[in-house]
Amino acid sequence: MLRPKIPTMPTPTGLVSPPTVIEPTTVVQHHPAPAPARAAQVPSRPTVQLTPGAVLALVGGGTAVVLVVGAVLVSMLLAVAVTGASVAVCAVVIRSLISSQHRR
């Protein structure tokens, strides 16, 4: 039932052509002339100059981003905690209502 089925190789039919003979060819390499050397390389991109004011702005912006992301994460954690507590209180109330109905 679970044995693999191995395909059988059919026998070739028809005419079989003999292999073709490939004769080697010679390869000629041409060496290009060397390019003239440049005297001085000019940088293609301008460098970024950071002033003390720019550094202060970057630090302030990074601090603000960290504080905002932290506040969002803390608020999400608080929302999950409040939801869990309210579900727990609802479960206790429903359990007490169900148990009080069985006593009557």
CSV table of C-alpha atoms in Angstrom, one decimal:
chain,number,residue,atom,x,y,z
A,1,MET,CA,0.0,0.0,0.0
A,2,LEU,CA,2.7,2.5,0.9
A,3,ARG,CA,5.4,1.1,-1.4
A,4,PRO,CA,6.9,3.7,-3.8
A,5,LYS,CA,6.3,3.1,-7.4
A,6,ILE,CA,9.5,3.3,-9.4
A,7,PRO,CA,9.1,4.3,-13.0
A,8,THR,CA,10.6,2.0,-15.6
A,9,MET,CA,12.8,3.4,-18.3
A,10,PRO,CA,11.3,2.7,-21.7
A,11,THR,CA,13.5,1.5,-24.5
A,12,PRO,CA,14.5,4.1,-27.0
A,13,THR,CA,12.8,3.9,-30.3
A,14,GLY,CA,13.6,5.5,-33.6
A,15,LEU,CA,16.9,6.6,-35.0
A,16,VAL,CA,19.7,7.7,-32.8
A,17,SER,CA,22.2,10.2,-34.2
A,18,PRO,CA,25.9,9.8,-33.5
A,19,PRO,CA,27.5,12.4,-31.3
A,20,THR,CA,28.9,15.4,-33.1
A,21,VAL,CA,32.6,16.2,-32.9
A,22,ILE,CA,33.6,19.6,-31.8
A,23,GLU,CA,36.9,20.9,-32.9
A,24,PRO,CA,38.8,23.2,-30.5
A,25,THR,CA,39.5,26.8,-31.6
A,26,THR,CA,42.2,29.1,-30.6
A,27,VAL,CA,41.5,32.1,-28.3
A,28,VAL,CA,43.4,35.3,-29.0
A,29,GLN,CA,43.6,37.7,-26.0
A,30,HIS,CA,43.9,41.4,-26.6
A,31,HIS,CA,45.3,43.6,-23.8
A,32,PRO,CA,43.7,47.0,-23.7
A,33,ALA,CA,45.9,50.1,-23.3
A,34,PRO,CA,46.2,51.3,-19.7
A,35,ALA,CA,44.0,54.3,-18.8
A,36,PRO,CA,45.9,57.5,-18.0
A,37,ALA,CA,46.2,58.1,-14.2
A,38,ARG,CA,44.3,61.0,-12.7
A,39,ALA,CA,46.1,63.6,-10.7
A,40,ALA,CA,43.6,64.1,-7.9
A,41,GLN,CA,40.3,62.3,-7.1
A,42,VAL,CA,37.4,64.6,-6.2
A,43,PRO,CA,34.9,63.0,-3.8
A,44,SER,CA,31.6,62.3,-5.6
A,45,ARG,CA,29.4,63.0,-2.5
A,46,PRO,CA,29.6,66.0,-0.2
A,47,THR,CA,30.5,65.2,3.4
A,48,VAL,CA,28.0,66.1,6.1
A,49,GLN,CA,29.1,68.7,8.6
A,50,LEU,CA,27.4,68.5,12.0
A,51,THR,CA,27.3,71.6,14.0
A,52,PRO,CA,26.7,71.6,17.7
A,53,GLY,CA,23.1,72.8,17.1
A,54,ALA,CA,22.4,70.0,14.7
A,55,VAL,CA,23.8,67.5,17.2
A,56,LEU,CA,21.6,68.9,19.9
A,57,ALA,CA,18.6,68.8,17.6
A,58,LEU,CA,19.3,65.1,16.7
A,59,VAL,CA,19.7,64.2,20.4
A,60,GLY,CA,16.4,66.0,21.3
A,61,GLY,CA,14.5,64.4,18.4
A,62,GLY,CA,15.8,60.9,19.4
A,63,THR,CA,14.8,61.5,23.0
A,64,ALA,CA,11.3,62.6,21.9
A,65,VAL,CA,10.9,59.5,19.7
A,66,VAL,CA,11.9,57.2,22.6
A,67,LEU,CA,9.6,58.9,25.0
A,68,VAL,CA,6.6,58.8,22.6
A,69,VAL,CA,7.2,55.1,21.8
A,70,GLY,CA,7.6,54.3,25.5
A,71,ALA,CA,4.3,56.1,26.3
A,72,VAL,CA,2.5,54.2,23.6
A,73,LEU,CA,3.8,50.8,24.8
A,74,VAL,CA,3.0,51.5,28.4
A,75,SER,CA,-0.5,52.6,27.5
A,76,MET,CA,-1.0,49.4,25.5
A,77,LEU,CA,0.2,47.4,28.5
A,78,LEU,CA,-2.1,49.3,30.8
A,79,ALA,CA,-5.1,48.6,28.5
A,80,VAL,CA,-4.3,44.9,28.5
A,81,ALA,CA,-4.1,44.9,32.3
A,82,VAL,CA,-7.4,46.7,32.7
A,83,THR,CA,-9.1,44.5,30.3
A,84,GLY,CA,-7.8,41.4,32.0
A,85,ALA,CA,-8.9,42.7,35.4
A,86,SER,CA,-12.4,43.5,34.1
A,87,VAL,CA,-12.8,40.1,32.6
A,88,ALA,CA,-11.7,38.5,35.9
A,89,VAL,CA,-14.3,40.5,37.8
A,90,CYS,CA,-17.0,39.6,35.3
A,91,ALA,CA,-16.1,35.9,35.6
A,92,VAL,CA,-16.4,36.1,39.4
A,93,VAL,CA,-19.7,37.9,39.2
A,94,ILE,CA,-21.1,35.4,36.7
A,95,ARG,CA,-19.9,32.5,38.7
A,96,SER,CA,-21.5,33.8,41.9
A,97,LEU,CA,-24.8,34.4,40.0
A,98,ILE,CA,-24.8,30.9,38.6
A,99,SER,CA,-24.0,29.3,42.0
A,100,SER,CA,-26.7,31.3,43.7
A,101,GLN,CA,-29.3,30.1,41.2
A,102,HIS,CA,-28.4,26.5,42.0
A,103,ARG,CA,-28.9,27.0,45.7
A,104,ARG,CA,-32.5,28.2,45.3
